């Protein structure tokens, strides 16, 4: 049974994640994973966070399927699928505090790399796609955060922003579903676990709806800078906790 304080903290974390996702189109898991992993063991947090992030994509998925560059997306996804079990092994066997600090480190690295302009230079190539897919799969299986390497990689291409966004959405959705299937096999994909979905979902939906409404009212660049600063603060707390 969750205490009132823990329940409020979890609900607030989910709302913050939904707000960031609704405003920026990404970053929900980067906010929720470090915050929720300080409340419960990461192995019980990954599944509900992935479910919430997948929920945000499903309604618009059909708009991206026809725009995605499958020759770019497919090798990344296949490599990620192959690497997921190795990350999951670490998630279930490593010390939870070590996994939590790994989550904080990934969030910190991404929050600093994104505005600095660090990117892979050149068109997507098969060896690099496979390597990034393997890295993404290990990170997703082990920490619930597998998107940053793929985001930085795909943003470096010369494709129009609509195609890049489609590539990102399809890739993240595909590897998230594969990770959920793996977690279901391991028996941690539950709606009533230590971090219950019925508690997180209302907060996430509330934040997502508010973020989508605020998108047209708030300066996007300022919001993204504030979000990245927020992520740095979250990561620092996670690393020091």
mmCIF file of C-alpha atoms in Angstrom:
data_model
loop_
_atom_site.group_PDB
_atom_site.id
_atom_site.type_symbol
_atom_site.label_atom_id
_atom_site.label_comp_id
_atom_site.label_asym_id
_atom_site.label_seq_id
_atom_site.Cartn_x
_atom_site.Cartn_y
_atom_site.Cartn_z
ATOM 1 C CA UNK A 1 0.000 0.000 0.000
ATOM 2 C CA UNK A 2 1.468 3.332 -1.060
ATOM 3 C CA UNK A 3 1.583 6.115 1.486
ATOM 4 C CA UNK A 4 -0.121 9.382 0.631
ATOM 5 C CA UNK A 5 3.216 11.159 0.270
ATOM 6 C CA UNK A 6 4.612 8.550 -2.126
ATOM 7 C CA UNK A 7 1.396 8.517 -4.158
ATOM 8 C CA UNK A 8 1.428 12.325 -4.506
ATOM 9 C CA UNK A 9 5.113 12.287 -5.498
ATOM 10 C CA UNK A 10 4.525 9.581 -8.128
ATOM 11 C CA UNK A 11 1.471 11.376 -9.524
ATOM 12 C CA UNK A 12 3.425 14.645 -9.719
ATOM 13 C CA UNK A 13 6.340 12.953 -11.501
ATOM 14 C CA UNK A 14 3.968 11.439 -14.071
ATOM 15 C CA UNK A 15 2.292 14.812 -14.596
ATOM 16 C CA UNK A 16 5.669 16.487 -15.153
ATOM 17 C CA UNK A 17 6.627 13.791 -17.647
ATOM 18 C CA UNK A 18 3.369 14.210 -19.540
ATOM 19 C CA UNK A 19 3.746 17.989 -19.603
ATOM 20 C CA UNK A 20 7.233 17.767 -21.097
ATOM 21 C CA UNK A 21 6.115 15.161 -23.638
ATOM 22 C CA UNK A 22 3.080 17.223 -24.650
ATOM 23 C CA UNK A 23 5.085 20.405 -25.086
ATOM 24 C CA UNK A 24 8.247 19.097 -26.741
ATOM 25 C CA UNK A 25 7.239 15.772 -28.308
ATOM 26 C CA UNK A 26 9.870 13.845 -26.323
ATOM 27 C CA UNK A 27 11.423 13.677 -22.879
ATOM 28 C CA UNK A 28 8.632 12.073 -20.865
ATOM 29 C CA UNK A 29 10.734 9.098 -19.803
ATOM 30 C CA UNK A 30 13.762 11.341 -19.209
ATOM 31 C CA UNK A 31 11.732 13.148 -16.544
ATOM 32 C CA UNK A 32 9.789 10.229 -15.086
ATOM 33 C CA UNK A 33 12.467 7.530 -14.848
ATOM 34 C CA UNK A 34 14.900 9.373 -12.531
ATOM 35 C CA UNK A 35 12.115 10.761 -10.341
ATOM 36 C CA UNK A 36 10.180 7.491 -10.012
ATOM 37 C CA UNK A 37 13.337 5.414 -9.545
ATOM 38 C CA UNK A 38 13.933 7.357 -6.323
ATOM 39 C CA UNK A 39 10.547 6.126 -5.085
ATOM 40 C CA UNK A 40 10.629 2.477 -6.200
ATOM 41 C CA UNK A 41 13.163 0.021 -7.605
ATOM 42 C CA UNK A 42 13.860 0.814 -11.288
ATOM 43 C CA UNK A 43 12.791 -2.676 -12.379
ATOM 44 C CA UNK A 44 9.243 -1.819 -11.278
ATOM 45 C CA UNK A 45 9.309 1.630 -12.885
ATOM 46 C CA UNK A 46 10.477 0.805 -16.426
ATOM 47 C CA UNK A 47 7.302 -1.014 -17.517
ATOM 48 C CA UNK A 48 4.729 1.651 -16.514
ATOM 49 C CA UNK A 49 6.875 4.446 -17.954
ATOM 50 C CA UNK A 50 7.216 2.611 -21.282
ATOM 51 C CA UNK A 51 3.463 1.982 -21.336
ATOM 52 C CA UNK A 52 2.728 5.667 -20.762
ATOM 53 C CA UNK A 53 5.171 6.757 -23.453
ATOM 54 C CA UNK A 54 3.693 4.248 -25.912
ATOM 55 C CA UNK A 55 0.217 5.552 -25.097
ATOM 56 C CA UNK A 56 1.287 9.025 -26.217
ATOM 57 C CA UNK A 57 2.398 7.726 -29.624
ATOM 58 C CA UNK A 58 -0.419 5.301 -30.519
ATOM 59 C CA UNK A 59 -3.041 7.938 -31.502
ATOM 60 C CA UNK A 60 -0.702 9.515 -34.070
ATOM 61 C CA UNK A 61 1.238 6.428 -35.114
ATOM 62 C CA UNK A 62 -0.608 5.988 -38.412
ATOM 63 C CA UNK A 63 0.547 9.452 -39.537
ATOM 64 C CA UNK A 64 4.203 8.438 -39.177
ATOM 65 C CA UNK A 65 4.189 4.923 -40.645
ATOM 66 C CA UNK A 66 4.028 6.155 -44.247
ATOM 67 C CA UNK A 67 6.671 8.852 -43.716
ATOM 68 C CA UNK A 68 9.345 6.788 -41.979
ATOM 69 C CA UNK A 69 12.498 5.761 -43.843
ATOM 70 C CA UNK A 70 12.398 2.030 -43.203
ATOM 71 C CA UNK A 71 15.913 1.464 -44.555
ATOM 72 C CA UNK A 72 17.106 3.700 -41.704
ATOM 73 C CA UNK A 73 14.683 2.540 -39.024
ATOM 74 C CA UNK A 74 14.873 -1.241 -39.559
ATOM 75 C CA UNK A 75 18.573 -1.908 -38.749
ATOM 76 C CA UNK A 76 18.347 0.269 -35.627
ATOM 77 C CA UNK A 77 15.289 -1.629 -34.397
ATOM 78 C CA UNK A 78 16.642 -5.100 -35.194
ATOM 79 C CA UNK A 79 19.903 -4.354 -33.380
ATOM 80 C CA UNK A 80 18.001 -2.907 -30.418
ATOM 81 C CA UNK A 81 15.783 -5.997 -30.222
ATOM 82 C CA UNK A 82 18.891 -8.193 -30.036
ATOM 83 C CA UNK A 83 20.450 -6.098 -27.254
ATOM 84 C CA UNK A 84 17.367 -5.671 -25.050
ATOM 85 C CA UNK A 85 17.845 -8.912 -23.063
ATOM 86 C CA UNK A 86 21.364 -7.865 -22.038
ATOM 87 C CA UNK A 87 20.073 -4.576 -20.660
ATOM 88 C CA UNK A 88 17.187 -6.351 -18.930
ATOM 89 C CA UNK A 89 19.652 -8.713 -17.265
ATOM 90 C CA UNK A 90 21.415 -5.711 -15.737
ATOM 91 C CA UNK A 91 18.074 -4.199 -14.683
ATOM 92 C CA UNK A 92 17.091 -7.328 -12.758
ATOM 93 C CA UNK A 93 20.482 -8.251 -11.335
ATOM 94 C CA UNK A 94 22.379 -5.019 -10.678
ATOM 95 C CA UNK A 95 22.063 -3.057 -7.462
ATOM 96 C CA UNK A 96 19.006 -0.741 -7.760
ATOM 97 C CA UNK A 97 21.029 2.247 -6.568
ATOM 98 C CA UNK A 98 23.564 1.625 -9.339
ATOM 99 C CA UNK A 99 20.792 1.451 -11.944
ATOM 100 C CA UNK A 100 19.286 4.662 -10.553
ATOM 101 C CA UNK A 101 22.613 6.469 -10.879
ATOM 102 C CA UNK A 102 22.999 5.128 -14.414
ATOM 103 C CA UNK A 103 19.604 6.638 -15.211
ATOM 104 C CA UNK A 104 20.690 9.969 -13.767
ATOM 105 C CA UNK A 105 23.928 9.887 -15.748
ATOM 106 C CA UNK A 106 22.113 9.180 -19.042
ATOM 107 C CA UNK A 107 19.642 12.017 -18.446
ATOM 108 C CA UNK A 108 22.465 14.411 -17.539
ATOM 109 C CA UNK A 109 24.499 13.452 -20.600
ATOM 110 C CA UNK A 110 21.550 13.916 -22.951
ATOM 111 C CA UNK A 111 20.440 17.218 -21.376
ATOM 112 C CA UNK A 112 23.949 18.606 -21.869
ATOM 113 C CA UNK A 113 24.537 17.111 -25.332
ATOM 114 C CA UNK A 114 21.290 18.210 -26.993
ATOM 115 C CA UNK A 115 21.747 22.001 -26.718
ATOM 116 C CA UNK A 116 25.503 21.787 -27.323
ATOM 117 C CA UNK A 117 24.954 20.610 -30.889
ATOM 118 C CA UNK A 118 26.795 17.292 -30.441
ATOM 119 C CA UNK A 119 25.679 15.115 -33.350
ATOM 120 C CA UNK A 120 26.853 12.288 -35.560
ATOM 121 C CA UNK A 121 28.108 13.924 -38.739
ATOM 122 C CA UNK A 122 27.170 12.324 -42.028
ATOM 123 C CA UNK A 123 24.256 10.355 -43.461
ATOM 124 C CA UNK A 124 22.926 7.275 -41.630
ATOM 125 C CA UNK A 125 25.147 4.276 -42.395
ATOM 126 C CA UNK A 126 24.445 0.624 -41.664
ATOM 127 C CA UNK A 127 27.367 -0.013 -39.251
ATOM 128 C CA UNK A 128 26.552 3.124 -37.272
ATOM 129 C CA UNK A 129 22.828 2.314 -37.267
ATOM 130 C CA UNK A 130 23.524 -1.160 -35.916
ATOM 131 C CA UNK A 131 25.924 0.169 -33.267
ATOM 132 C CA UNK A 132 23.430 2.808 -32.127
ATOM 133 C CA UNK A 133 20.647 0.236 -32.111
ATOM 134 C CA UNK A 134 22.684 -2.077 -29.875
ATOM 135 C CA UNK A 135 23.480 0.781 -27.495
ATOM 136 C CA UNK A 136 19.864 1.923 -27.448
ATOM 137 C CA UNK A 137 18.624 -1.608 -26.743
ATOM 138 C CA UNK A 138 21.003 -2.118 -23.838
ATOM 139 C CA UNK A 139 20.100 1.266 -22.341
ATOM 140 C CA UNK A 140 16.359 0.747 -22.784
ATOM 141 C CA UNK A 141 16.411 -2.738 -21.306
ATOM 142 C CA UNK A 142 18.587 -1.668 -18.400
ATOM 143 C CA UNK A 143 17.259 1.787 -17.542
ATOM 144 C CA UNK A 144 14.049 2.399 -19.495
ATOM 145 C CA UNK A 145 15.782 5.226 -21.393
ATOM 146 C CA UNK A 146 16.907 4.153 -24.844
ATOM 147 C CA UNK A 147 15.953 7.140 -26.949
ATOM 148 C CA UNK A 148 18.848 9.622 -26.487
ATOM 149 C CA UNK A 149 21.441 7.886 -28.728
ATOM 150 C CA UNK A 150 18.883 7.418 -31.504
ATOM 151 C CA UNK A 151 17.600 10.985 -31.168
ATOM 152 C CA UNK A 152 21.078 12.494 -31.467
ATOM 153 C CA UNK A 153 21.882 10.171 -34.381
ATOM 154 C CA UNK A 154 18.752 10.747 -36.432
ATOM 155 C CA UNK A 155 18.739 14.504 -35.820
ATOM 156 C CA UNK A 156 22.093 14.672 -37.610
ATOM 157 C CA UNK A 157 20.607 13.647 -40.973
ATOM 158 C CA UNK A 158 19.610 15.946 -43.784
ATOM 159 C CA UNK A 159 16.061 14.567 -44.044
ATOM 160 C CA UNK A 160 13.139 16.979 -43.634
ATOM 161 C CA UNK A 161 11.980 17.417 -40.055
ATOM 162 C CA UNK A 162 8.708 15.555 -40.750
ATOM 163 C CA UNK A 163 10.620 12.450 -41.872
ATOM 164 C CA UNK A 164 13.096 12.690 -39.007
ATOM 165 C CA UNK A 165 10.221 12.906 -36.525
ATOM 166 C CA UNK A 166 8.565 9.879 -38.150
ATOM 167 C CA UNK A 167 11.814 7.905 -37.943
ATOM 168 C CA UNK A 168 12.139 8.778 -34.262
ATOM 169 C CA UNK A 169 8.546 7.941 -33.413
ATOM 170 C CA UNK A 170 8.580 4.582 -35.212
ATOM 171 C CA UNK A 171 11.957 3.566 -33.782
ATOM 172 C CA UNK A 172 11.172 4.481 -30.187
ATOM 173 C CA UNK A 173 7.726 2.902 -30.397
ATOM 174 C CA UNK A 174 9.047 -0.359 -31.861
ATOM 175 C CA UNK A 175 11.816 -0.882 -29.329
ATOM 176 C CA UNK A 176 9.503 0.161 -26.470
ATOM 177 C CA UNK A 177 6.949 -2.485 -27.450
ATOM 178 C CA UNK A 178 9.734 -5.091 -27.659
ATOM 179 C CA UNK A 179 10.955 -4.067 -24.198
ATOM 180 C CA UNK A 180 7.422 -4.313 -22.804
ATOM 181 C CA UNK A 181 7.101 -7.827 -24.223
ATOM 182 C CA UNK A 182 10.363 -8.782 -22.538
ATOM 183 C CA UNK A 183 9.240 -7.305 -19.213
ATOM 184 C CA UNK A 184 5.932 -9.159 -19.524
ATOM 185 C CA UNK A 185 7.837 -12.428 -19.911
ATOM 186 C CA UNK A 186 9.861 -11.536 -16.800
ATOM 187 C CA UNK A 187 6.617 -10.955 -14.881
ATOM 188 C CA UNK A 188 6.977 -7.256 -14.028
ATOM 189 C CA UNK A 189 4.474 -5.869 -16.535
ATOM 190 C CA UNK A 190 1.663 -5.277 -14.034
ATOM 191 C CA UNK A 191 -0.861 -2.512 -13.447
ATOM 192 C CA UNK A 192 -0.875 -3.040 -9.675
ATOM 193 C CA UNK A 193 2.835 -3.270 -8.872
ATOM 194 C CA UNK A 194 4.892 -1.031 -6.543
ATOM 195 C CA UNK A 195 4.435 1.800 -9.068
ATOM 196 C CA UNK A 196 0.836 1.183 -10.219
ATOM 197 C CA UNK A 197 -0.265 2.316 -13.652
ATOM 198 C CA UNK A 198 -3.677 3.377 -12.355
ATOM 199 C CA UNK A 199 -1.919 6.044 -10.274
ATOM 200 C CA UNK A 200 0.523 7.266 -12.919
ATOM 201 C CA UNK A 201 -1.783 7.283 -15.959
ATOM 202 C CA UNK A 202 -4.167 10.064 -14.803
ATOM 203 C CA UNK A 203 -1.236 12.359 -13.976
ATOM 204 C CA UNK A 204 0.477 11.624 -17.279
ATOM 205 C CA UNK A 205 -2.690 12.238 -19.298
ATOM 206 C CA UNK A 206 -3.306 15.471 -17.377
ATOM 207 C CA UNK A 207 0.229 16.683 -18.074
ATOM 208 C CA UNK A 208 0.125 15.560 -21.708
ATOM 209 C CA UNK A 209 -3.133 17.406 -22.351
ATOM 210 C CA UNK A 210 -1.864 20.553 -20.630
ATOM 211 C CA UNK A 211 1.419 20.408 -22.540
ATOM 212 C CA UNK A 212 -0.302 20.113 -25.909
ATOM 213 C CA UNK A 213 -2.517 23.096 -25.080
ATOM 214 C CA UNK A 214 0.408 25.194 -23.842
ATOM 215 C CA UNK A 215 2.478 24.416 -26.935
ATOM 216 C CA UNK A 216 0.754 27.199 -28.892
ATOM 217 C CA UNK A 217 0.990 29.692 -26.019
ATOM 218 C CA UNK A 218 4.550 29.339 -24.753
ATOM 219 C CA UNK A 219 7.778 30.106 -26.588
ATOM 220 C CA UNK A 220 9.122 26.677 -27.592
ATOM 221 C CA UNK A 221 12.801 27.587 -27.343
ATOM 222 C CA UNK A 222 12.455 28.965 -23.838
ATOM 223 C CA UNK A 223 10.435 25.962 -22.747
ATOM 224 C CA UNK A 224 13.024 23.529 -24.124
ATOM 225 C CA UNK A 225 15.817 25.395 -22.360
ATOM 226 C CA UNK A 226 13.823 25.286 -19.127
ATOM 227 C CA UNK A 227 13.099 21.590 -19.650
ATOM 228 C CA UNK A 228 16.751 20.749 -20.230
ATOM 229 C CA UNK A 229 17.685 22.726 -17.116
ATOM 230 C CA UNK A 230 15.024 20.794 -15.196
ATOM 231 C CA UNK A 231 16.496 17.517 -16.488
ATOM 232 C CA UNK A 232 19.982 18.538 -15.359
ATOM 233 C CA UNK A 233 18.626 19.291 -11.875
ATOM 234 C CA UNK A 234 16.756 15.959 -11.752
ATOM 235 C CA UNK A 235 19.845 14.064 -12.910
ATOM 236 C CA UNK A 236 22.020 15.781 -10.296
ATOM 237 C CA UNK A 237 19.604 14.868 -7.501
ATOM 238 C CA UNK A 238 19.427 11.275 -8.771
ATOM 239 C CA UNK A 239 23.209 10.952 -8.865
ATOM 240 C CA UNK A 240 23.651 12.426 -5.376
ATOM 241 C CA UNK A 241 20.712 10.666 -3.687
#
